[in-house]
Amino acid sequence: MTQTISHYINGELDAGSGGRTGAVFNPSTGEEIARLHYGDRATLDRAVSTAAQAGQRWARQSHAARQAVMFKLRELVIANTDRLAEIIGREHGKTILDAKGEIGRGIEAIEFACNEPHVTKGEYATNVGGDIDVFSMRVPVGVVGIISPFNFPIMVPVAMMAMAIAVGNGIVWKPSERVPSAAMEFARLCEEAGLPKGVFNIVHGDKEIVDGMLEHPGIAAISFVGSTPVGEYIYRKGTSHNKRVASFTGGKNHMVVMPDADLEAAASAFVSAGFGSASQRCMAVSLLVPVGQATAERLRELVIPKINALKIGPYNDPAADFGAVISAQSKQTVLRAIDEAVKAGAEMVIDGRDIKVAGHENGYYIGPTLFDHVTTEMELYKQEVFGPVRGIVRAASFDEAIAITNLHEFGNGAVIFTRDGKSAHRFMSEVEAGMIGVNVPVPLPVGYFNFGGLRRSKFGESHMFGPDAARFYTKLKTVSQRWPNPDQQAMPVSLAFDASA
Ligand code: NAD
């Protein structure tokens, strides 16, 4: 029998009042494995008011008490990594190893959130004038709405939520409707860690719930990760409803390889960072940009056998390098992008269209596909392809490689492989990307640094992870205080505007 997945409100499973449901699939087999309840506005209202009330009580708990819950949550996520990885793999299609990797990065965000007293404590200045002390304090924003994508069912939402919870907010999370089960498991772990009921709530659904969140007067802040068109819409609509919005969106990450680079290492890095997770990562390397003809020829020679050696299979095949893409629809979109690239005149070097995975004929598999001689006019350069299709864009010079990288509308990550410090410095100064790698293929920073792209890869000023997250999920107040001095004479009336009075 197909499992049914409900909302999670005030510590209880809740079927909601919407009545709509949607299918959840196992991409490795193509089977429907669950029905998901889609929430409506009434369900959302319940979740928001629960989060508001429980969040206020949670915020009144001491830093130490909240930290204790976060420490416990960290231990529980570690202890349940295998279980979570299985749940992620089954609904997402990524390999168990890959799922464990994302859980590890989620744990980093929880670890950083354990530092919340340090990153939220304020500044203090004594006797700024007339016995007045001034200090700043940070208080939780209230209720935070989290809207997450399918491609990291745990890492991305936990990267957003860990600090939001730790600083004392109430949470309403709308997971991707394609991968809802990891969220339910995370709820169980929060409960076991001692997070009070109602602080953390899940409402499943689609655009209806997202719109409800963006308009809801009870939600103070929205954290979104997903595609650029949706992220831009969310930013504009959310801010027009007077919310603070942090929106992290698409990527098309270039990897520039200089003639002096270790080409063997660069080739391995391109294949790993390009095809990992069936290329369904915002930080995946999408385009290889070799500088000079000789570099391009040699790299092409080196990457072909490495790509041909990749094994594609179901998420639970330990020998698989990557698995299926998320849905039948996504598979069609990726296949269309391949056909279009062929029509546009890119040279198809490796064709993954006809791959068959024995015993999993209905899974959404696409083999690794490589194009050479991609140009900046082609859709394959312009569009983010969320599937295993990568391109080589040849650059005649370093200047041209930088220009190609900066021409793209996205600026999530960019990478250079070189042995020359001067080239690396020029790259990091001139390339408009939020995360830069130097001989590092996926420059996803550790949890105590800020994460976020530039250009149309991010809307809003805040970052995920790092100290910026603590600022985003708190409001700043600045207090000027003077306590009565018994020896002082009564204060005379003065209408002068005097800061030192
Ligand atoms: P998506 O934009 O389709 O969905 C993201 C979320 O928005 C989901 O919860 C979904 O239900 C909701 N949504 C979808 N369409 C909507 C609409 N029309 N109106 C309102 N809400 C809507 O993204 P996805 O396919 O789940 O994830 C892949 C995308 O996420 C890629 O573009 C990838 O680059 C991006 N991503 C970015 C980062 C980053 O940090 N910049 C990280 C991970 C993924």
XYZ file of C-alpha atoms and ligand atoms in Angstrom:
545
model
C 0.000 0.000 0.000
C 1.265 3.479 -0.828
C 2.293 5.479 2.205
C 0.566 8.812 2.946
C 2.626 11.744 4.171
C 0.971 14.398 6.333
C 1.907 17.824 7.600
C 3.583 18.161 10.983
C 2.054 20.845 13.178
C 2.533 21.311 16.913
C 4.314 17.996 17.169
C 1.440 16.052 15.572
C 0.899 14.526 12.169
C -1.867 16.518 10.553
C -3.632 15.605 7.297
C -4.664 19.242 6.831
C -7.847 20.562 5.365
C -6.793 21.050 1.756
C -7.851 17.708 0.377
C -5.340 17.887 -2.479
C -2.615 15.254 -2.678
C 0.347 14.655 -4.978
C 2.459 11.649 -5.883
C 6.003 11.078 -4.648
C 8.195 8.888 -6.843
C 11.309 6.784 -6.485
C 13.379 8.106 -9.425
C 15.562 4.980 -9.442
C 12.566 2.807 -10.365
C 9.924 5.253 -11.555
C 7.455 3.865 -8.997
C 5.019 5.977 -7.029
C 5.985 5.408 -3.410
C 3.816 7.848 -1.465
C 0.913 10.291 -1.595
C 1.638 13.686 -0.108
C -1.031 15.900 1.448
C -0.893 19.396 -0.025
C -1.768 22.088 2.487
C -4.153 24.982 2.063
C -4.327 28.415 3.693
C -6.182 27.094 6.753
C -3.474 24.497 7.366
C -0.838 27.181 6.957
C -2.659 29.503 9.385
C -2.584 26.776 12.020
C 1.116 26.156 11.498
C 1.986 29.865 11.633
C 0.053 30.585 14.810
C 1.551 27.476 16.463
C 5.059 28.540 15.422
C 4.448 32.085 16.693
C 3.290 30.994 20.142
C 5.787 28.176 20.631
C 8.558 30.333 19.168
C 7.969 33.062 21.768
C 8.294 30.550 24.593
C 11.359 29.014 22.953
C 12.994 32.433 22.607
C 12.553 33.019 26.342
C 14.634 29.921 27.114
C 18.251 30.700 27.951
C 20.945 30.486 25.313
C 22.365 27.512 27.203
C 19.040 25.665 27.097
C 18.653 26.258 23.365
C 22.259 25.285 22.729
C 21.717 22.025 24.604
C 18.929 21.119 22.159
C 21.120 21.986 19.183
C 23.994 19.857 20.530
C 21.597 16.958 21.014
C 20.181 17.437 17.525
C 23.705 17.256 16.110
C 24.296 13.942 17.896
C 20.992 12.547 16.651
C 21.571 13.532 13.030
C 24.984 11.859 13.190
C 23.512 8.732 14.773
C 20.716 8.596 12.158
C 22.848 9.340 9.104
C 22.341 5.905 7.527
C 18.576 6.091 7.949
C 18.397 9.643 6.590
C 20.651 8.778 3.646
C 18.373 5.883 2.680
C 15.316 8.184 2.821
C 17.056 10.853 0.732
C 18.344 8.366 -1.839
C 14.972 6.705 -2.291
C 13.131 9.932 -3.135
C 15.944 11.896 -4.767
C 17.877 9.192 -6.657
C 21.321 10.280 -5.447
C 23.692 7.580 -4.217
C 23.844 6.734 -0.527
C 27.433 8.038 -0.422
C 26.343 11.339 -1.896
C 23.396 11.552 0.510
C 25.751 10.992 3.434
C 27.936 13.792 2.107
C 25.045 16.252 2.157
C 24.035 15.167 5.657
C 27.614 15.871 6.772
C 27.357 19.429 5.451
C 23.995 19.825 7.191
C 25.644 18.753 10.446
C 28.200 21.537 9.940
C 25.365 24.056 9.893
C 23.984 22.644 13.154
C 27.465 22.831 14.686
C 27.763 26.458 13.695
C 24.298 27.146 15.106
C 25.535 25.790 18.454
C 27.626 29.002 18.476
C 24.541 31.197 18.364
C 25.255 33.089 21.612
C 28.598 34.130 20.200
C 27.262 35.315 16.850
C 24.206 37.082 18.263
C 25.721 38.836 21.252
C 25.725 42.586 20.916
C 28.083 45.511 21.328
C 28.385 47.685 24.419
C 29.787 51.157 25.026
C 29.830 52.714 28.476
C 29.344 56.354 29.375
C 28.767 57.590 25.854
C 27.657 60.813 27.578
C 25.901 61.800 30.780
C 26.207 58.329 32.370
C 24.456 56.774 29.408
C 25.512 53.319 28.222
C 24.578 52.076 24.787
C 24.283 48.481 23.742
C 22.883 46.489 20.891
C 20.847 43.357 21.204
C 19.542 40.851 18.729
C 16.112 39.282 19.144
C 14.483 36.590 16.987
C 12.438 37.838 14.039
C 9.444 35.667 15.014
C 8.242 33.086 12.506
C 10.567 32.055 9.678
C 9.237 30.419 6.508
C 11.610 27.966 4.833
C 11.023 26.944 1.200
C 13.490 24.349 -0.038
C 14.438 22.642 -3.313
C 14.547 18.938 -4.138
C 18.248 18.597 -4.759
C 19.448 18.701 -1.142
C 16.564 17.368 0.970
C 18.562 17.836 4.203
C 21.654 19.989 3.682
C 19.973 23.077 2.237
C 16.977 23.341 4.584
C 19.114 22.517 7.608
C 21.671 25.130 6.511
C 18.825 27.657 6.611
C 16.952 26.341 9.628
C 19.648 25.457 12.140
C 20.503 29.050 12.971
C 16.882 30.199 12.638
C 15.895 27.694 15.338
C 18.934 28.272 17.551
C 18.356 32.032 17.855
C 14.779 31.434 19.048
C 12.413 31.603 16.081
C 9.401 29.458 15.256
C 9.650 27.620 11.926
C 7.243 26.723 9.137
C 9.015 24.623 6.512
C 7.617 23.765 3.099
C 9.913 21.051 1.737
C 10.085 20.233 -1.937
C 7.012 18.173 -2.763
C 9.308 15.755 -4.586
C 11.375 14.805 -1.502
C 9.137 15.246 1.563
C 10.201 12.282 3.716
C 13.599 13.544 4.898
C 11.755 16.520 6.404
C 9.504 14.192 8.383
C 12.508 12.302 9.692
C 14.183 15.580 10.644
C 11.032 16.538 12.573
C 11.301 13.294 14.524
C 14.916 14.071 15.384
C 14.058 17.631 16.494
C 11.400 16.226 18.791
C 13.805 13.655 20.215
C 16.412 16.368 20.731
C 13.969 18.173 23.013
C 12.852 20.995 20.746
C 9.512 22.070 22.273
C 6.416 21.117 20.304
C 5.253 23.754 17.871
C 8.610 25.459 17.342
C 9.193 23.410 14.228
C 6.351 22.738 11.764
C 6.070 21.328 8.282
C 3.382 22.203 5.747
C 3.677 20.339 2.480
C 2.474 21.592 -0.842
C 3.211 23.624 -3.917
C 2.714 27.190 -5.153
C -0.499 27.595 -3.147
C 1.357 27.196 0.144
C 4.336 29.244 -1.059
C 2.017 32.132 -1.972
C 0.282 31.758 1.355
C 3.628 32.029 3.141
C 4.670 35.083 1.132
C 1.442 36.882 1.985
C 1.034 35.695 5.571
C 1.231 38.572 8.063
C 2.459 36.164 10.750
C 5.657 35.244 8.881
C 8.521 37.711 9.329
C 11.244 36.196 7.174
C 11.458 33.856 4.212
C 14.457 31.737 3.281
C 14.224 30.251 -0.175
C 16.499 28.025 -2.235
C 15.525 26.923 -5.719
C 15.495 27.983 -9.344
C 16.035 31.587 -10.439
C 12.573 32.367 -11.886
C 10.862 31.100 -8.725
C 13.457 32.711 -6.448
C 13.064 36.089 -8.105
C 9.273 35.855 -7.781
C 9.598 34.907 -4.118
C 11.971 37.763 -3.405
C 9.753 40.368 -5.073
C 6.480 39.119 -3.617
C 7.907 38.486 -0.141
C 9.545 41.903 0.148
C 6.374 43.574 -1.162
C 4.651 42.010 1.867
C 7.294 43.617 4.071
C 9.214 40.459 4.873
C 12.925 40.042 4.839
C 13.716 37.539 2.111
C 16.899 35.639 1.358
C 16.642 33.827 -1.947
C 19.419 31.577 -3.279
C 18.938 30.521 -6.866
C 20.423 28.875 -9.960
C 24.006 28.390 -11.031
C 26.053 27.756 -14.151
C 29.517 27.342 -12.755
C 32.519 27.772 -14.998
C 35.814 25.983 -14.491
C 38.691 27.818 -16.166
C 41.803 25.732 -16.752
C 45.062 27.521 -17.456
C 47.790 25.956 -19.608
C 50.072 25.716 -16.556
C 47.539 23.747 -14.466
C 47.886 20.145 -13.386
C 45.661 18.950 -16.227
C 45.234 15.448 -14.869
C 43.908 16.874 -11.576
C 41.748 19.385 -13.437
C 40.226 16.642 -15.593
C 39.332 14.519 -12.550
C 37.914 17.581 -10.784
C 35.750 18.464 -13.785
C 34.299 14.956 -14.027
C 33.623 14.693 -10.270
C 32.221 18.185 -9.802
C 30.433 18.129 -13.146
C 28.579 14.830 -12.919
C 28.209 14.180 -9.159
C 24.560 13.762 -8.134
C 23.628 13.548 -11.860
C 24.715 17.221 -12.029
C 21.755 18.259 -9.886
C 23.774 20.617 -7.715
C 23.724 24.396 -7.756
C 27.498 24.268 -7.296
C 28.134 21.655 -10.013
C 30.742 22.595 -12.586
C 28.679 23.049 -15.744
C 31.185 24.381 -18.242
C 34.840 23.617 -18.736
C 36.740 26.619 -20.108
C 40.238 25.586 -21.191
C 42.591 28.420 -22.088
C 44.408 27.805 -25.376
C 44.069 25.137 -28.028
C 46.652 22.751 -26.567
C 44.996 22.845 -23.114
C 41.594 22.134 -24.676
C 42.849 19.183 -26.716
C 44.727 17.613 -23.807
C 41.840 18.098 -21.360
C 39.379 16.614 -23.797
C 41.643 13.571 -24.165
C 41.850 13.244 -20.388
C 38.167 13.691 -19.519
C 36.687 11.297 -22.114
C 37.912 8.031 -20.531
C 37.065 9.294 -17.058
C 33.498 10.092 -18.121
C 33.135 6.811 -19.982
C 34.162 4.965 -16.817
C 31.283 6.423 -14.777
C 28.694 3.902 -13.652
C 25.055 4.912 -13.486
C 22.638 3.032 -11.267
C 19.985 3.101 -8.574
C 20.677 5.060 -5.406
C 21.373 1.929 -3.387
C 23.897 0.386 -5.782
C 27.226 0.911 -4.011
C 29.045 0.761 -7.358
C 27.020 3.606 -8.913
C 28.757 6.959 -9.378
C 25.479 8.731 -9.903
C 21.802 7.897 -10.173
C 18.621 8.970 -11.887
C 17.428 12.548 -12.294
C 14.539 13.618 -10.099
C 11.511 13.063 -12.350
C 10.237 11.887 -15.704
C 9.554 15.523 -16.569
C 13.086 16.541 -15.623
C 14.455 13.731 -17.804
C 12.464 15.072 -20.771
C 13.747 18.621 -20.139
C 17.347 17.418 -20.063
C 16.914 15.320 -23.211
C 15.439 18.368 -24.966
C 18.491 20.416 -23.929
C 20.734 17.759 -25.481
C 18.774 17.743 -28.742
C 18.874 21.526 -28.866
C 22.648 21.581 -28.351
C 23.054 19.149 -31.253
C 20.863 21.353 -33.450
C 22.771 24.466 -32.392
C 25.979 22.920 -33.698
C 27.831 21.914 -30.527
C 29.994 18.839 -31.069
C 28.593 15.859 -29.179
C 31.558 14.004 -27.737
C 29.698 11.597 -25.421
C 26.000 10.785 -25.828
C 24.155 9.563 -22.717
C 20.648 9.577 -24.162
C 20.204 5.864 -24.672
C 21.456 4.533 -21.401
C 19.705 1.498 -19.921
C 20.067 0.407 -16.318
C 19.299 -3.306 -16.168
C 16.420 -4.117 -13.839
C 15.490 -0.424 -13.543
C 14.071 0.234 -16.998
C 11.492 2.733 -15.714
C 13.975 4.815 -13.713
C 14.764 8.355 -14.900
C 18.321 7.724 -16.038
C 20.439 9.787 -18.401
C 24.039 8.877 -19.046
C 26.836 11.442 -18.864
C 26.833 13.636 -21.945
C 29.612 15.935 -23.104
C 29.648 18.624 -25.763
C 32.697 20.429 -27.106
C 32.830 23.729 -29.016
C 29.920 25.171 -27.056
C 29.576 28.896 -27.705
C 28.101 31.645 -25.554
C 25.198 32.070 -28.007
C 23.985 28.496 -27.412
C 21.233 27.619 -24.943
C 23.571 24.996 -23.498
C 25.752 27.872 -22.323
C 22.854 30.064 -21.214
C 20.524 27.638 -19.436
C 21.124 25.788 -16.199
C 20.730 22.129 -17.242
C 19.846 20.131 -14.127
C 21.073 16.805 -15.476
C 24.348 15.193 -16.576
C 25.084 17.318 -19.633
C 28.300 19.332 -19.560
C 30.025 21.503 -22.122
C 33.460 22.701 -23.133
C 33.674 26.378 -24.097
C 37.110 27.016 -25.554
C 38.856 30.314 -24.767
C 41.790 31.639 -26.755
C 43.187 33.633 -23.813
C 42.775 34.198 -20.077
C 41.034 37.516 -20.854
C 38.506 35.654 -22.957
C 38.006 32.989 -20.260
C 37.188 35.703 -17.700
C 34.851 37.413 -20.170
C 33.037 34.103 -20.862
C 32.642 33.472 -17.142
C 31.328 36.964 -16.468
C 28.952 36.992 -19.414
C 26.610 34.508 -17.779
C 23.580 35.786 -15.880
C 24.450 33.509 -12.934
C 27.328 33.953 -10.521
C 27.032 31.205 -7.960
C 30.479 29.615 -8.145
C 33.507 29.803 -10.438
C 36.718 27.843 -10.388
C 40.216 28.223 -11.755
C 42.864 25.542 -12.053
C 46.347 27.009 -12.296
C 49.792 26.878 -10.723
C 50.204 30.646 -11.020
C 49.238 32.851 -8.056
C 48.918 35.945 -10.230
C 46.305 34.327 -12.471
C 44.458 33.031 -9.414
C 44.403 36.499 -7.861
C 43.190 38.102 -11.034
C 40.453 35.481 -11.317
C 39.189 35.980 -7.761
C 39.196 39.777 -8.174
C 37.574 40.003 -11.590
C 35.126 37.113 -11.715
C 31.630 37.990 -10.505
C 30.782 34.858 -8.531
C 29.974 34.511 -4.857
C 32.104 31.448 -4.296
C 35.462 31.047 -5.974
C 37.555 27.894 -6.136
C 41.283 27.875 -6.781
C 42.239 24.300 -7.623
C 39.090 23.353 -5.647
C 36.255 22.163 -7.899
C 33.221 22.712 -5.628
C 33.940 25.785 -3.505
C 31.066 25.212 -1.088
C 32.431 26.954 2.000
C 32.481 25.354 5.443
C 29.512 26.169 7.685
C 31.193 29.035 9.532
C 31.691 31.058 6.347
C 28.904 32.802 4.509
C 27.467 31.093 1.432
C 25.704 32.759 -1.477
C 26.081 33.692 -5.126
C 26.171 36.980 -7.012
C 24.240 38.330 -9.984
C 21.032 36.339 -10.560
C 22.165 33.476 -8.324
C 20.962 35.310 -5.231
C 18.290 37.874 -4.428
C 18.619 39.814 -1.191
C 21.663 40.750 0.784
C 21.928 37.940 3.282
C 23.888 34.695 3.086
C 23.192 31.137 4.123
C 25.484 29.454 6.682
C 27.938 31.631 8.574
C 27.459 34.739 10.702
C 25.137 36.381 8.151
C 22.521 33.716 8.911
C 22.441 34.820 12.551
C 21.932 38.427 11.466
C 19.184 37.497 9.016
C 17.163 35.567 11.588
C 17.386 38.280 14.265
C 16.273 41.895 14.572
C 18.726 44.435 15.871
C 17.818 46.811 18.661
C 20.095 49.493 20.053
C 19.430 50.544 23.623
C 20.601 53.781 25.286
C 20.202 53.489 29.024
C 20.822 55.663 32.047
C 19.990 54.634 35.586
C 19.044 57.312 38.106
C 22.027 58.583 40.051
C 20.918 59.336 43.631
C 23.607 62.037 43.974
C 22.523 63.882 40.868
C 20.209 66.896 40.944
C 16.846 66.613 39.206
C 17.178 66.807 35.449
C 16.094 70.191 34.054
C 13.840 70.446 31.017
C 15.923 71.003 27.887
C 14.628 70.994 24.339
C 18.107 71.019 22.825
C 18.990 68.067 20.580
C 22.120 67.011 22.420
C 23.485 63.520 22.026
C 25.686 63.809 25.109
C 22.944 64.923 27.497
P 12.233 24.964 -7.825
O 12.436 26.419 -7.969
O 11.422 24.248 -8.830
O 11.520 24.652 -6.405
C 12.016 25.173 -5.197
C 10.850 25.323 -4.224
O 9.933 26.285 -4.746
C 10.073 24.048 -3.991
O 9.744 23.944 -2.624
C 8.842 24.211 -4.863
O 7.703 23.579 -4.338
C 8.633 25.715 -4.887
N 8.072 26.172 -6.162
C 8.270 25.621 -7.388
N 7.616 26.338 -8.338
C 7.008 27.355 -7.708
C 6.211 28.446 -8.143
N 5.898 28.602 -9.422
N 5.766 29.315 -7.229
C 6.068 29.161 -5.925
N 6.840 28.146 -5.448
C 7.305 27.252 -6.324
O 13.691 24.318 -7.668
P 14.087 22.782 -7.618
O 13.918 22.194 -8.974
O 13.434 22.110 -6.470
O 15.649 22.894 -7.265
C 16.644 23.080 -8.232
C 17.044 24.533 -8.342
O 17.505 24.999 -7.074
C 18.208 24.735 -9.299
O 17.982 25.889 -10.058
C 19.397 24.918 -8.378
O 20.480 25.636 -8.928
C 18.763 25.658 -7.256
N 19.565 25.563 -6.044
C 20.261 26.667 -5.649
C 21.068 26.608 -4.530
C 21.837 27.812 -4.082
O 22.329 27.806 -2.969
N 21.972 28.862 -4.872
C 21.160 25.421 -3.791
C 20.417 24.312 -4.224
C 19.617 24.393 -5.353
